[in-house]
Tab-separated table of C-alpha atoms and ligand atoms in Angstrom:
chain	number	residue	atom	x	y	z
A	844	UNK	CA	-25.680	5.126	21.187
A	845	UNK	CA	-22.367	6.091	21.786
A	846	UNK	CA	-19.624	4.231	21.628
A	847	UNK	CA	-15.715	3.927	21.431
A	848	UNK	CA	-12.165	3.341	20.456
A	849	UNK	CA	-9.884	2.889	23.698
A	850	UNK	CA	-6.707	1.877	22.565
A	851	UNK	CA	-3.588	2.119	24.831
A	852	UNK	CA	-0.634	4.295	23.428
A	853	UNK	CA	2.081	0.762	24.782
A	854	UNK	CA	2.787	-0.305	21.179
A	855	UNK	CA	1.819	-0.110	17.573
A	856	UNK	CA	-1.695	-1.598	16.509
A	857	UNK	CA	-1.800	-4.951	16.337
A	858	UNK	CA	-3.616	-7.377	14.585
A	859	UNK	CA	-5.684	-7.757	17.878
A	860	UNK	CA	-6.613	-4.077	18.328
A	861	UNK	CA	-7.094	-3.355	14.424
A	862	UNK	CA	-9.938	-5.838	15.000
A	863	UNK	CA	-11.470	-4.678	18.196
A	864	UNK	CA	-11.505	-1.461	16.479
A	865	UNK	CA	-12.781	-2.535	13.231
A	866	UNK	CA	-16.010	-3.672	15.110
A	867	UNK	CA	-16.319	-1.162	17.851
A	868	UNK	CA	-16.753	1.116	14.942
A	869	UNK	CA	-18.857	-1.046	12.782
A	870	UNK	CA	-21.293	-1.408	15.576
A	871	UNK	CA	-21.152	1.763	16.560
A	872	UNK	CA	-21.682	3.199	12.156
A	873	UNK	CA	-24.464	0.338	11.971
A	874	UNK	CA	-26.417	1.991	14.534
A	875	UNK	CA	-26.009	5.775	13.304
A	876	UNK	CA	-24.254	6.051	16.793
A	877	UNK	CA	-21.533	8.106	17.561
A	878	UNK	CA	-17.908	6.965	17.998
A	879	UNK	CA	-15.943	8.334	20.543
A	880	UNK	CA	-11.873	7.924	20.889
A	881	UNK	CA	-10.227	7.703	24.283
A	882	UNK	CA	-6.102	7.091	24.492
A	883	UNK	CA	-5.436	5.143	27.174
A	884	UNK	CA	-1.954	6.653	28.489
A	885	UNK	CA	-2.697	5.745	31.883
A	886	UNK	CA	0.362	3.930	32.282
A	887	UNK	CA	2.888	6.777	32.261
A	888	UNK	CA	6.031	3.812	31.929
A	889	UNK	CA	4.149	2.145	28.758
A	890	UNK	CA	2.544	4.629	27.444
A	891	UNK	CA	4.715	6.544	24.476
A	892	UNK	CA	3.808	10.278	22.316
A	893	UNK	CA	5.074	8.604	19.017
A	894	UNK	CA	1.975	5.554	19.978
A	895	UNK	CA	-0.229	8.433	19.978
A	896	UNK	CA	0.470	9.833	16.861
A	897	UNK	CA	0.385	6.486	15.361
A	898	UNK	CA	-2.510	5.377	16.719
A	899	UNK	CA	-4.251	8.710	14.586
A	900	UNK	CA	-2.595	7.942	11.518
A	901	UNK	CA	-2.741	4.189	11.782
A	902	UNK	CA	-7.304	4.140	12.624
A	903	UNK	CA	-6.638	7.331	9.378
A	904	UNK	CA	-5.432	4.997	7.582
A	905	UNK	CA	-8.021	1.406	8.162
A	906	UNK	CA	-10.645	4.352	7.530
A	907	UNK	CA	-12.153	3.986	11.081
A	908	UNK	CA	-12.779	7.711	12.096
A	909	UNK	CA	-14.304	9.141	15.385
A	910	UNK	CA	-16.685	11.726	15.977
A	911	UNK	CA	-15.406	13.109	19.249
A	912	UNK	CA	-11.617	12.775	21.190
A	913	UNK	CA	-11.586	12.283	24.875
A	914	UNK	CA	-9.400	13.876	27.008
A	915	UNK	CA	-6.523	11.683	27.763
A	916	UNK	CA	-6.366	9.754	30.773
A	917	UNK	CA	-3.186	10.960	31.948
A	918	UNK	CA	-4.371	14.516	32.408
A	919	UNK	CA	-7.811	13.093	34.093
A	920	UNK	CA	-5.969	12.606	37.692
A	921	UNK	CA	-8.700	15.205	39.115
A	922	UNK	CA	-12.021	13.633	37.976
A	923	UNK	CA	-10.347	9.541	39.192
A	924	UNK	CA	-9.382	11.191	42.389
A	925	UNK	CA	-12.929	12.327	43.591
A	926	UNK	CA	-14.313	9.542	42.143
A	927	UNK	CA	-11.256	7.067	44.895
A	928	UNK	CA	-12.791	9.284	47.551
A	929	UNK	CA	-16.346	7.880	47.146
A	930	UNK	CA	-15.331	4.240	48.264
A	931	UNK	CA	-13.658	2.628	50.718
A	932	UNK	CA	-10.627	2.057	50.540
A	933	UNK	CA	-7.521	1.263	52.892
A	934	UNK	CA	-3.708	1.536	51.727
A	935	UNK	CA	-2.207	-1.940	51.225
A	936	UNK	CA	1.841	-2.434	52.241
A	937	UNK	CA	1.528	-5.767	50.398
A	938	UNK	CA	4.598	-6.795	49.393
A	939	UNK	CA	4.703	-8.887	46.014
A	940	UNK	CA	5.774	-12.017	47.893
A	941	UNK	CA	3.097	-12.439	50.209
A	942	UNK	CA	0.948	-10.916	47.549
A	943	UNK	CA	1.914	-14.620	45.285
A	944	UNK	CA	2.474	-16.868	48.312
A	945	UNK	CA	1.661	-20.078	47.351
A	946	UNK	CA	-1.388	-20.340	49.269
A	947	UNK	CA	-2.931	-17.286	47.317
A	948	UNK	CA	-6.641	-18.467	46.023
A	949	UNK	CA	-5.932	-17.886	42.046
A	950	UNK	CA	-8.793	-17.722	39.554
A	951	UNK	CA	-9.199	-19.482	36.116
A	952	UNK	CA	-7.091	-16.578	33.996
A	953	UNK	CA	-4.339	-16.399	36.752
A	954	UNK	CA	-5.411	-13.821	39.098
A	955	UNK	CA	-4.349	-14.231	42.574
A	956	UNK	CA	-7.439	-13.115	44.566
A	957	UNK	CA	-6.534	-10.628	47.550
A	958	UNK	CA	-6.667	-12.448	50.868
A	959	UNK	CA	-7.431	-8.909	51.978
A	960	UNK	CA	-4.698	-8.550	54.875
A	961	UNK	CA	-4.120	-5.374	55.006
A	962	UNK	CA	-8.369	-4.475	55.772
A	963	UNK	CA	-6.977	-4.829	59.572
A	964	UNK	CA	-3.258	-3.984	59.528
A	965	UNK	CA	-2.962	-0.195	61.015
A	966	UNK	CA	-1.141	2.511	58.743
A	967	UNK	CA	2.278	1.938	58.571
A	968	UNK	CA	4.899	4.473	59.279
A	969	UNK	CA	7.029	2.495	56.584
A	970	UNK	CA	9.270	3.959	53.638
A	971	UNK	CA	6.806	1.939	51.378
A	972	UNK	CA	4.534	3.870	49.715
A	973	UNK	CA	0.702	2.015	49.456
A	974	UNK	CA	-1.348	0.907	46.743
A	975	UNK	CA	-5.524	1.403	47.807
A	976	UNK	CA	-7.261	-1.106	47.104
A	977	UNK	CA	-11.056	-1.114	47.812
A	978	UNK	CA	-13.487	-2.784	50.347
A	979	UNK	CA	-15.623	-5.439	48.575
A	980	UNK	CA	-18.169	-7.437	50.039
A	981	UNK	CA	-19.703	-10.795	48.950
A	982	UNK	CA	-21.195	-9.903	46.467
A	983	UNK	CA	-23.178	-11.679	43.098
A	984	UNK	CA	-22.604	-9.837	39.904
A	985	UNK	CA	-24.414	-11.053	36.415
A	986	UNK	CA	-24.524	-9.305	33.039
A	987	UNK	CA	-25.460	-10.273	29.925
A	988	UNK	CA	-22.309	-9.694	27.321
A	989	UNK	CA	-23.655	-9.325	23.571
A	990	UNK	CA	-21.310	-11.997	22.673
A	991	UNK	CA	-20.457	-14.722	25.448
A	992	UNK	CA	-23.855	-13.950	26.644
A	993	UNK	CA	-24.344	-15.013	30.226
A	994	UNK	CA	-21.445	-14.157	32.913
A	995	UNK	CA	-21.683	-14.276	36.408
A	996	UNK	CA	-18.550	-13.874	39.378
A	997	UNK	CA	-19.191	-13.497	42.998
A	998	UNK	CA	-16.306	-10.654	43.263
A	999	UNK	CA	-15.684	-10.882	46.558
A	1000	UNK	CA	-14.685	-14.869	45.587
A	1001	UNK	CA	-12.962	-14.312	42.299
A	1002	UNK	CA	-11.130	-10.759	42.804
A	1003	UNK	CA	-11.114	-9.610	46.079
A	1004	UNK	CA	-10.505	-6.557	46.967
A	1005	UNK	CA	-8.839	-5.293	44.224
A	1006	UNK	CA	-6.512	-1.998	43.707
A	1007	UNK	CA	-8.069	0.982	42.684
A	1008	UNK	CA	-4.750	3.171	43.063
A	1009	UNK	CA	-1.098	1.710	42.750
A	1010	UNK	CA	1.636	2.892	44.969
A	1011	UNK	CA	3.084	5.320	42.046
A	1012	UNK	CA	-0.135	7.061	42.525
A	1013	UNK	CA	-1.634	6.074	39.557
A	1014	UNK	CA	-5.490	5.481	39.194
A	1015	UNK	CA	-5.924	1.576	38.036
A	1016	UNK	CA	-7.229	1.274	35.223
A	1017	UNK	CA	-10.552	-0.633	36.595
A	1018	UNK	CA	-11.612	3.136	38.419
A	1019	UNK	CA	-10.813	5.129	35.109
A	1020	UNK	CA	-12.294	3.179	32.757
A	1021	UNK	CA	-15.357	3.269	34.519
A	1022	UNK	CA	-15.305	6.980	35.225
A	1023	UNK	CA	-14.691	7.321	31.485
A	1024	UNK	CA	-17.021	5.664	29.939
A	1025	UNK	CA	-19.762	6.767	32.408
A	1026	UNK	CA	-18.838	10.263	32.061
A	1027	UNK	CA	-18.469	9.838	28.139
A	1028	UNK	CA	-22.105	8.721	28.439
A	1029	UNK	CA	-20.609	5.601	26.316
A	1030	UNK	CA	-23.957	3.142	26.520
A	1031	UNK	CA	-21.717	0.598	24.284
A	1032	UNK	CA	-18.243	-0.798	25.518
A	1033	UNK	CA	-16.716	-3.409	22.763
A	1034	UNK	CA	-13.098	-4.773	23.231
A	1035	UNK	CA	-10.790	-7.903	23.434
A	1036	UNK	CA	-12.317	-11.640	25.677
A	1037	UNK	CA	-9.338	-10.857	27.622
A	1038	UNK	CA	-11.156	-8.441	29.453
A	1039	UNK	CA	-14.526	-9.782	30.100
A	1040	UNK	CA	-13.403	-11.532	33.848
A	1041	UNK	CA	-12.223	-7.635	34.496
A	1042	UNK	CA	-16.024	-6.677	33.609
A	1043	UNK	CA	-18.173	-7.800	36.803
A	1044	UNK	CA	-15.531	-5.753	38.642
A	1045	UNK	CA	-16.246	-2.730	36.213
A	1046	UNK	CA	-19.960	-3.339	36.644
A	1047	UNK	CA	-19.716	-3.495	40.657
A	1048	UNK	CA	-17.988	-0.056	40.512
A	1049	UNK	CA	-20.372	1.484	38.369
A	1050	UNK	CA	-23.376	1.212	41.062
A	1051	UNK	CA	-21.018	2.327	43.451
A	1052	UNK	CA	-20.538	5.447	42.107
A	1053	UNK	CA	-24.567	5.188	40.852
A	1054	UNK	CA	-23.984	5.057	36.818
A	1055	UNK	CA	-25.638	2.355	34.776
A	1056	UNK	CA	-22.867	0.435	33.237
A	1057	UNK	CA	-23.548	0.468	29.334
A	1058	UNK	CA	-23.802	-3.037	27.126
A	1059	UNK	CA	-21.459	-4.735	26.917
A	1060	UNK	CA	-19.621	-7.023	23.305
A	1061	UNK	CA	-16.535	-8.836	23.943
A	1062	UNK	CA	-15.241	-9.850	20.662
A	1063	UNK	CA	-13.279	-13.330	20.536
A	1064	UNK	CA	-9.961	-13.676	20.785
A	1065	UNK	CA	-7.329	-14.497	17.598
A	1066	UNK	CA	-5.052	-17.155	17.628
A	1067	UNK	CA	-2.509	-19.129	15.369
A	1068	UNK	CA	-3.521	-21.781	13.948
A	1069	UNK	CA	-2.173	-24.173	16.731
A	1070	UNK	CA	-4.389	-22.393	19.162
A	1071	UNK	CA	-1.682	-19.580	21.040
A	1072	UNK	CA	-2.886	-16.705	21.053
A	1073	UNK	CA	-1.309	-13.830	18.997
A	1074	UNK	CA	1.477	-12.345	21.055
A	1075	UNK	CA	2.055	-8.117	20.984
A	1076	UNK	CA	5.802	-9.346	20.107
A	1077	UNK	CA	4.625	-10.610	16.635
A	1078	UNK	CA	6.591	-7.839	14.953
A	1079	UNK	CA	4.427	-9.191	11.731
A	1080	UNK	CA	1.503	-8.287	12.687
A	1081	UNK	CA	1.388	-4.978	13.893
A	1082	UNK	CA	-0.064	-2.360	11.469
A	1083	UNK	CA	3.657	-0.956	10.783
A	1084	UNK	CA	4.663	-3.843	8.968
A	1085	UNK	CA	1.251	-4.802	7.619
A	1086	UNK	CA	0.745	-1.405	5.993
A	1087	UNK	CA	3.681	-1.985	3.645
A	1088	UNK	CA	2.214	-5.514	2.482
A	1089	UNK	CA	-0.954	-4.601	2.069
A	1090	UNK	CA	-3.714	-2.167	1.850
A	1091	UNK	CA	-6.632	-0.773	4.427
A	1092	UNK	CA	-9.041	-2.883	1.976
A	1093	UNK	CA	-6.921	-6.093	1.403
A	1094	UNK	CA	-6.546	-6.062	5.518
A	1095	UNK	CA	-10.379	-5.676	6.533
A	1096	UNK	CA	-11.130	-7.832	4.350
A	1097	UNK	CA	-9.255	-10.558	5.465
A	1098	UNK	CA	-9.859	-10.108	8.649
A	1099	UNK	CA	-14.000	-9.903	8.193
A	1100	UNK	CA	-13.074	-13.071	6.574
A	1101	UNK	CA	-11.279	-15.414	9.286
A	1102	UNK	CA	-14.353	-13.431	11.516
A	1103	UNK	CA	-17.516	-14.553	9.138
A	1104	UNK	CA	-18.183	-11.400	8.537
A	1105	UNK	CA	-17.997	-11.596	4.901
A	1106	UNK	CA	-18.388	-15.119	2.975
A	1107	UNK	CA	-14.834	-14.487	1.089
A	1108	UNK	CA	-11.902	-13.134	1.003
A	1109	UNK	CA	-12.410	-9.814	-0.659
A	1110	UNK	CA	-10.448	-6.841	0.102
A	1111	UNK	CA	-13.430	-4.227	1.411
A	1112	UNK	CA	-13.334	-0.925	2.834
A	1113	UNK	CA	-14.615	-0.129	6.697
A	1114	UNK	CA	-17.471	1.429	5.350
A	1115	UNK	CA	-18.363	-1.009	2.843
A	1116	UNK	CA	-18.538	-3.932	5.244
A	1117	UNK	CA	-21.167	-1.660	7.271
A	1118	UNK	CA	-24.475	-2.965	6.116
A	1119	UNK	CA	-23.415	-6.774	6.105
A	1120	UNK	CA	-22.791	-5.994	9.766
A	1121	UNK	CA	-24.319	-8.112	12.221
A	1122	UNK	CA	-23.651	-8.651	15.993
A	1123	UNK	CA	-24.178	-12.370	15.127
A	1124	UNK	CA	-21.881	-13.518	12.486
A	1125	UNK	CA	-19.361	-12.966	15.728
A	1126	UNK	CA	-18.893	-16.157	17.295
A	1127	UNK	CA	-17.025	-17.380	21.052
A	1128	UNK	CA	-14.303	-19.313	19.333
A	1129	UNK	CA	-10.880	-17.681	19.053
A	1130	UNK	CA	-10.161	-16.584	15.454
A	1131	UNK	CA	-7.938	-18.631	13.439
A	1132	UNK	CA	-5.463	-16.293	11.765
A	1133	UNK	CA	-3.474	-18.578	9.279
A	1134	UNK	CA	-1.844	-17.892	5.680
A	1135	UNK	CA	-4.228	-15.132	4.750
A	1136	UNK	CA	-1.635	-12.440	6.447
A	1137	UNK	CA	1.641	-14.447	4.630
A	1138	UNK	CA	3.157	-12.699	2.461
B	199	LIG	N1	-6.990	0.236	26.670
B	199	LIG	C1	-7.015	-1.505	26.716
B	199	LIG	C2	-6.575	-1.444	25.101
B	199	LIG	O1	-6.077	-1.172	24.480
B	199	LIG	C3	-8.950	-1.534	25.959
B	199	LIG	C4	-9.477	-1.292	27.633
B	199	LIG	C5	-11.091	-1.125	27.021
B	199	LIG	O2	-11.288	-1.455	26.047
B	199	LIG	O3	-12.157	-1.008	28.379
B	199	LIG	O4	-6.424	-3.650	25.545
């Protein structure tokens, strides 16, 4: 089996990414699989070289190693273009206001579903550079998530024609992640459950390209005691700060205890946890980060 870490270098690693990376690593190592690292620097405005350097250092510090590094996404334009060319796409000139019009359908996680306005619109010679959408006909996608169980979405209703290339020329995450995981031979994708609702659109892309989707495991969110999602802005939960107050073993022990992977809050290394790891121990309920991390 082949698993991967796919961090975005848009900030310092945060407790949520650390948890996801830990679980992805434990799953690979407990199956004697191969671990890939792919830095997802797709977004040129948000990705910073310094964060890429910090990612290598932080993963080493945590004791999470990898067997091979995949190319940076920023260097993969040609691969994405070749895949983009295989899809039925059309340019979209809609303005922000049109996209977020009050009557635009919304789905549960707040995304607006594209109404298909530009399907019939003739290419325009306006100054506006279009985004590109993929044409999605009615289609139901179901898959069995390794943690959350069966998920079904009617894609044209829950996504509509989604963007595969942004107006700034950057290929969309949905397209890039499918190309990279499929071509890298990834068989197991472990990531935060904020991406659970994107997975049917990705599975649909796998099928468009004739690739076999991997097994997906979405790990629960980390939340504050009041149920609020931990924000990336909380500096006391980023690794720069955490490193000053905890050893890697303390940090991993606390995460393992909070997520029911370990029975007590005792320092333990990532490799020390491998033999105790089981997907069955992970629940779908959000993991409450309480006083464990108070210093
Ligand atoms: N790059 C994404 C992140 O850092 C993860 C994408 C994925 O695992 O598919 O949240």
